[in-house]
Short mmCIF file of C-alpha atoms in Angstrom, two decimals:
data_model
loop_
_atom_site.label_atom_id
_atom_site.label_comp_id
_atom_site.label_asym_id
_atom_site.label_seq_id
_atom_site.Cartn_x
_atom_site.Cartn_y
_atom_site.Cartn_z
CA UNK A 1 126.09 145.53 75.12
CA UNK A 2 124.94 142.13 76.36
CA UNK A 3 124.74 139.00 73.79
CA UNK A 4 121.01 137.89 73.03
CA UNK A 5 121.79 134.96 74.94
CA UNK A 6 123.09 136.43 78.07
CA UNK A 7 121.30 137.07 81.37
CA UNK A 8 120.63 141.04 82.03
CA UNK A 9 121.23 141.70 85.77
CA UNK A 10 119.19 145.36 86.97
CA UNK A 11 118.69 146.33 90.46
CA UNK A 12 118.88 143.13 91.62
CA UNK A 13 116.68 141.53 89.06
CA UNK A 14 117.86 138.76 86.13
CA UNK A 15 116.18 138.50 82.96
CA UNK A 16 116.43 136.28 80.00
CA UNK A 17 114.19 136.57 77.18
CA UNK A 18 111.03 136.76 78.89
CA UNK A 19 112.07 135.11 82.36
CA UNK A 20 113.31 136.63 85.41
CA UNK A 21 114.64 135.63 88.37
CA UNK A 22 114.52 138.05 92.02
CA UNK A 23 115.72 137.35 95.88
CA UNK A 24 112.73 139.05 98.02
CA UNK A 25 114.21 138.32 101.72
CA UNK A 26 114.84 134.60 101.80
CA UNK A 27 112.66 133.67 98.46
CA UNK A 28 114.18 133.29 95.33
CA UNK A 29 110.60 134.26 92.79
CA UNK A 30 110.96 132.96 89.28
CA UNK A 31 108.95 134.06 86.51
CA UNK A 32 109.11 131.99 83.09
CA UNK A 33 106.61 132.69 79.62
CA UNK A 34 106.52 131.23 76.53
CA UNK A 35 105.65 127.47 74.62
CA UNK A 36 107.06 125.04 77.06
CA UNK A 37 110.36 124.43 75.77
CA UNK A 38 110.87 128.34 75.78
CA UNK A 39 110.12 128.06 79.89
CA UNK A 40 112.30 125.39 80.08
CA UNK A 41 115.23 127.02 78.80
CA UNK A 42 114.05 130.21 80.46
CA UNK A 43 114.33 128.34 83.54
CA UNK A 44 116.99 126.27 83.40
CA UNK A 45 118.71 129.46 82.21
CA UNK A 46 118.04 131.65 84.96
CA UNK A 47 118.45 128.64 87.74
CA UNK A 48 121.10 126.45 86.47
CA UNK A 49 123.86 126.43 89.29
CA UNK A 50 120.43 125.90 91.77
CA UNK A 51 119.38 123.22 89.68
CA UNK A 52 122.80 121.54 89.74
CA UNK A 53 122.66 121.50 93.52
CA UNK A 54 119.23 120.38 93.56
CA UNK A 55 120.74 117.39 91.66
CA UNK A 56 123.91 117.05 93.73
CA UNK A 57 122.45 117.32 97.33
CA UNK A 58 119.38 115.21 96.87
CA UNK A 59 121.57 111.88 95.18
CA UNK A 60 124.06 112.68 98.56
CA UNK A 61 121.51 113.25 101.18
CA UNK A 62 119.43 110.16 99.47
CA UNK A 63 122.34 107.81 98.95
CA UNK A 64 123.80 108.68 102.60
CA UNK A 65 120.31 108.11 104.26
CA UNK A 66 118.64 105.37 102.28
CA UNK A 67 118.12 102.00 104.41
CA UNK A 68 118.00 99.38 100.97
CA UNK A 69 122.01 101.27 99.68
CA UNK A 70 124.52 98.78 101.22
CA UNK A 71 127.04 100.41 103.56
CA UNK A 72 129.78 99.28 100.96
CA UNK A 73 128.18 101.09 98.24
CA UNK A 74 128.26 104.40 100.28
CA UNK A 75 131.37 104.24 100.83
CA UNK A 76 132.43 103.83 97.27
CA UNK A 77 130.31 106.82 96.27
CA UNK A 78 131.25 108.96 99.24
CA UNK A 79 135.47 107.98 98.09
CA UNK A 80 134.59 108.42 94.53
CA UNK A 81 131.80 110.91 93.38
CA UNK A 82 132.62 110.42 90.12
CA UNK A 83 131.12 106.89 89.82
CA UNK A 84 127.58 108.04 90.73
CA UNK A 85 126.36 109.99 87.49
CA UNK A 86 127.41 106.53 85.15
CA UNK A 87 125.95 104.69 87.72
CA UNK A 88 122.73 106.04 87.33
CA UNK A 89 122.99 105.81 83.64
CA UNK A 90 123.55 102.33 83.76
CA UNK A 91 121.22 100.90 86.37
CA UNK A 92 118.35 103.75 85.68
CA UNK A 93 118.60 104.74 82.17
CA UNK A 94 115.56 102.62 80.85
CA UNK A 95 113.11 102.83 83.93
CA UNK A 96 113.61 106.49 83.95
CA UNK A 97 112.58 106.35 80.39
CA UNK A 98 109.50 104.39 80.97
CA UNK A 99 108.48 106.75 83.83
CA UNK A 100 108.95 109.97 81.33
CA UNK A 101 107.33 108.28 78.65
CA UNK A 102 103.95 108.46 81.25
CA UNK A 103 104.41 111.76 81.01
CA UNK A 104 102.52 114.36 79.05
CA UNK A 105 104.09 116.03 76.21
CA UNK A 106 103.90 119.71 77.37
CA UNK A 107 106.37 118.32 80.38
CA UNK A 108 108.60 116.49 78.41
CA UNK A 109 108.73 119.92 76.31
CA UNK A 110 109.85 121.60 79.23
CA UNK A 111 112.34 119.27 80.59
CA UNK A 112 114.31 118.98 77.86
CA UNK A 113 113.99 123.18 77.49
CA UNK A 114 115.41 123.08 80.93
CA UNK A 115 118.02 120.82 80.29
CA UNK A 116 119.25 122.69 77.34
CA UNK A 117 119.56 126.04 79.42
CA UNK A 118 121.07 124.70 82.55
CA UNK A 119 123.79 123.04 79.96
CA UNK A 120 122.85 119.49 81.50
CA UNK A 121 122.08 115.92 80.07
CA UNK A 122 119.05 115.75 79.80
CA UNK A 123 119.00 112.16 81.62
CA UNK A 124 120.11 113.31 85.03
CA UNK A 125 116.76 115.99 85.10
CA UNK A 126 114.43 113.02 83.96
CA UNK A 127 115.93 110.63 86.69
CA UNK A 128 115.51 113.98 89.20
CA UNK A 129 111.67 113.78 88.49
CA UNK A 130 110.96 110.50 87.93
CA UNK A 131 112.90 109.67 90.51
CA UNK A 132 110.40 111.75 93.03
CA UNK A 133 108.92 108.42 94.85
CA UNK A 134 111.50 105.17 95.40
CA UNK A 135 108.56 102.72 93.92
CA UNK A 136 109.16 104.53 90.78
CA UNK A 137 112.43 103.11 89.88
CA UNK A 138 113.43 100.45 92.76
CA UNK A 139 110.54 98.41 92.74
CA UNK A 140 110.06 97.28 96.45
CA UNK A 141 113.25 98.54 97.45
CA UNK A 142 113.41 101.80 99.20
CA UNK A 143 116.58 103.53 97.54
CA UNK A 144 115.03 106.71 99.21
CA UNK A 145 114.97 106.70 103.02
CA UNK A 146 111.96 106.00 105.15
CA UNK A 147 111.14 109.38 105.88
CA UNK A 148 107.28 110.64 107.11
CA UNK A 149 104.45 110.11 104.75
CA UNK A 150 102.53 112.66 105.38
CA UNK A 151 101.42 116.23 105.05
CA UNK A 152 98.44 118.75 106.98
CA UNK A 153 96.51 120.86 104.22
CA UNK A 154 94.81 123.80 106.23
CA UNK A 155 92.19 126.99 104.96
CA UNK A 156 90.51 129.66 106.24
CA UNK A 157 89.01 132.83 105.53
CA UNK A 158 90.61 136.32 106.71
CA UNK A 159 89.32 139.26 108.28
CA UNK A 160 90.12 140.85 105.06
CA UNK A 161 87.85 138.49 103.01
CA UNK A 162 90.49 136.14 101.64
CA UNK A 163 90.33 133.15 101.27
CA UNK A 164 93.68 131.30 102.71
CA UNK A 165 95.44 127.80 102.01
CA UNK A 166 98.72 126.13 102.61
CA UNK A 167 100.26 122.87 103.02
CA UNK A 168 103.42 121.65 105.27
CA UNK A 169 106.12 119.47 103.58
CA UNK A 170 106.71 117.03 106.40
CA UNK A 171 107.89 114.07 104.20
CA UNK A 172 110.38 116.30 102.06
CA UNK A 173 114.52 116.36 102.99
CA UNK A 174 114.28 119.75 103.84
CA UNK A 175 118.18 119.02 104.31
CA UNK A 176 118.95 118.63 101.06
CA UNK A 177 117.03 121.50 99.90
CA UNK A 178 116.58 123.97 102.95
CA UNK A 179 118.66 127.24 100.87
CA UNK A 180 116.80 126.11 97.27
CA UNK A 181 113.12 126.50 97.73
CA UNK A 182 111.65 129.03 94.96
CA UNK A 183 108.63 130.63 94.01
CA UNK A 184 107.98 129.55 90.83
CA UNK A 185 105.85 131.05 88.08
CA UNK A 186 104.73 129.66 84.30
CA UNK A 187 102.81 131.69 82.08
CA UNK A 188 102.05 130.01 78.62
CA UNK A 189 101.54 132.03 75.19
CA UNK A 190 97.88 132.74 76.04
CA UNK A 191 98.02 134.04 79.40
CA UNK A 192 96.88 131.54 81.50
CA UNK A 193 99.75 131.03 84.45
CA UNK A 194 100.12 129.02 87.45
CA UNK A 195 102.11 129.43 90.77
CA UNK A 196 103.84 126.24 92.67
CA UNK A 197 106.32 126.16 95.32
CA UNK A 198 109.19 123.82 94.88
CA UNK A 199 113.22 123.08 94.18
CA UNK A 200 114.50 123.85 91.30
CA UNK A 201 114.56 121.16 88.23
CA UNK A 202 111.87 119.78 89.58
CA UNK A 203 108.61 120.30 87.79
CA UNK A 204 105.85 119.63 89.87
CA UNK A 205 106.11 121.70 93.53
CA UNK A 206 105.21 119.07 95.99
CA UNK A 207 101.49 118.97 95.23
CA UNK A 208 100.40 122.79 95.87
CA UNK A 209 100.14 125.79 93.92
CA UNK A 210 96.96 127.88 92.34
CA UNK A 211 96.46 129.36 88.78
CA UNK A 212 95.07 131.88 87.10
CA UNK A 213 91.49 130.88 87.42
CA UNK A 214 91.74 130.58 91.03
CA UNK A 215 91.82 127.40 91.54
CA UNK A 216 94.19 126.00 94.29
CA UNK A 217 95.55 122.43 95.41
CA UNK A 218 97.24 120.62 98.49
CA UNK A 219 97.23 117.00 98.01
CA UNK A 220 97.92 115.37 100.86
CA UNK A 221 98.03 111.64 100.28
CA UNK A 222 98.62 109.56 97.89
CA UNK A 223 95.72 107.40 96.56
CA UNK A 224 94.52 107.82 92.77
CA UNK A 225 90.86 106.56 91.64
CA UNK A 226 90.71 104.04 95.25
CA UNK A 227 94.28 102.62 94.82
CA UNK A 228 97.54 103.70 95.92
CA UNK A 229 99.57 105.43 93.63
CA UNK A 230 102.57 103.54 92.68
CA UNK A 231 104.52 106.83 91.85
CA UNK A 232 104.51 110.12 93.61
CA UNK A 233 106.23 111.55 90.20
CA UNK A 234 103.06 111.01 88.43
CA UNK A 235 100.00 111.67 90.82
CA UNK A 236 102.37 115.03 90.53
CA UNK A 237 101.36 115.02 86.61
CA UNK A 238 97.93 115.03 87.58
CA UNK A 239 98.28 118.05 90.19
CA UNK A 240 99.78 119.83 87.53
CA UNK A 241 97.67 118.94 85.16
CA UNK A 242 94.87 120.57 87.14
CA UNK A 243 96.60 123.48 87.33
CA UNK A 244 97.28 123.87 84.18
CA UNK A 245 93.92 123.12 82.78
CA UNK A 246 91.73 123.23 85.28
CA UNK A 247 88.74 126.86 85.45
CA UNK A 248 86.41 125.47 87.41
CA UNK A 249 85.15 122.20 90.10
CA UNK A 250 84.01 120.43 87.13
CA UNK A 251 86.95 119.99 84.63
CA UNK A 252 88.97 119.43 88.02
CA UNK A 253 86.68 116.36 88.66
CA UNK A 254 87.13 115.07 85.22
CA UNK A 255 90.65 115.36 85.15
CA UNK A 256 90.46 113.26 88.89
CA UNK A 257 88.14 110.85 87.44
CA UNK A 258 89.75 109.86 84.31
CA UNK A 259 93.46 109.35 83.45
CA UNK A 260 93.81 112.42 82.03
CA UNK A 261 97.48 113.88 82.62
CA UNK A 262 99.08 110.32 81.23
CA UNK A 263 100.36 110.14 77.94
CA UNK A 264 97.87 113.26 76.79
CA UNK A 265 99.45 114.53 73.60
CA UNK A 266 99.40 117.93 74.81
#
C-alpha cells in the first residue's frame, strides 16, 4: 500500500493528492487543485526532476550565451558547477527578494508550495521567475543573451464554429527547454481553473493561456499603461492575474488599467 505522501502511478497516469501528471504523445498535461500552496506542492511534487532541469539548463544555456558574463567567468562556472548556486545567493539574494515581494500573495503561496514538493530552496525557484527578463535583476546589463523580442499572436474562426488562438515563442531558448514544455492546469477550491503553456517552475506560461470563463490571452509586447515594462516577470503577474480573475472584457480592462496584480493581498 502506497504512503499518503507518495505518487500513485496507473496506466500511465501519476497522482498525488488531487494532482496528476500524463505523457499524451510529446505533451507532458499537468493537472493541480487546491488553495495555492496545495498546487504548489502538488506541482512541484509531480514535476520535481523537470523542474530541476528547468533550473539547471536555463542558468547553463543563459550563462554560456549571455554577451554582459565575462569569458573568464564562464569558464569558472563551466570547470566548477558547484560555484554557481552560492553565487546566485550572494550577488541575487536581495533583488530577487524585491522582485517577489511585487508579487501577489496567491503566487508567493504557490512558489513556496512548489518549492516544498520539489524538495528545493525556495531561493533558486524565486530567482527562476524573477529572473524571467535580465532588467529585472542586472539593471542595464544583459546577463540574459540578446535573443528576438518578439512574438505573432494569430485567431480565427473554424469551420466547426470555434473560435481559435495561439501565440509563437520566438524570443524563448527553446534550447534550454525544447523536451520540458507542459500543459499546465490550476483549479482553485471553487472551481474556477485556468490553462497556460509553459516550463516547469515557472509560474506564468509565456503570456498565453485561457480560463474557465473563456477568456484567452497572447501578449505580445511588452508595454504596461504607455511605458515599457521594466520586467517581463511581472507584466507576467498581470497576464495571470487576468486569468485568474478575469469573466468578462470589463474586469480584464480594469485589471489593464490599474495596477492591480502588484502587491494585491490576495
Amino acid at each position: 500500500m502506497a504512503a499518503k505522501d507518495e505518487i500513485i502511478i496507473k496506466e500511465g497516469v501519476y497522482y498525488y493528492k488531487n494532482g496528476w501528471k500524463q505523457k499524451i504523445g510529446n505533451v507532458t498535461k499537468v493537472y493541480v487543485k487546491g488553495t495555492n500552496y496545495e498546487r504548489g506542492v502538488q506541482f512541484g511534487k509531480l514535476l520535481s526532476k523537470e523542474i530541476k532541469s528547468v533550473f539547471k539548463n536555463s542558468l547553463r544555456f543563459n550563462i554560456q550565451t549571455g554577451s554582459q558574463v565575462p569569458s573568464i567567468l564562464k569558464r569558472l562556472l563551466r570547470w566548477l558547477p558547484f560555484l554557481i548556486k552560492p553565487l546566485l545567493y550572494l550577488f541575487f539574494r536581495k533583488k530577487v527578494q524585491e522582485q517577489i515581494e511585487r508579487y501577489p500573495r496567491w503566487m508567493k503561496e504557490e512558489l513556496e508550495g512548489m518549492a516544498h514538493g520539489a524538495g528545493m530552496h525556495a531561493f533558486y525557484l524565486e530567482f527562476l521567475n524573477a529572473g524571467g527578463d535580465e532588467e529585472n535583476l542586472m539593471g542595464d546589463k544583459e546577463l540574459f543573451s540578446a535573443r528576438p523580442r518578439s512574438c505573432c499572436s494569430f485567431a480565427f474562426l473554424g469551420k466547426d464554429g470555434n473560435l481559435y488562438h495561439g501565440k509563437n515563442l520566438d524570443w524563448i531558448p527553446i534550447e534550454a527547454y525544447i523536451d520540458l514544455f507542459c500543459l499546465q492546469q490550476r483549479e482553485d477550491e471553487n472551481g474556477n481553473w485556468f490553462v497556460i503553456i509553459g516550463v516547469p517552475g515557472l509560474l506564468y506560461g509565456y503570456e498565453y493561456g485561457l480560463n474557465s470563463h473563456g477568456i484567452s490571452i497572447g501578449l505580445t509586447g511588452r508595454f504596461f499603461r504607455g511605458k515599457r515594462a521594466s520586467s517581463l516577470a511581472l507584466t507576467s503577474v498581470v497576464e495571470l492575474e487576468v486569468l485568474r480573475r478575469g469573466k468578462n472584457l470589463k474586469e480584464i480592462q480594469e485589471i489593464y488599467n490599474t495596477k492591480t496584480g502588484f502587491n494585491r493581498s490576495d
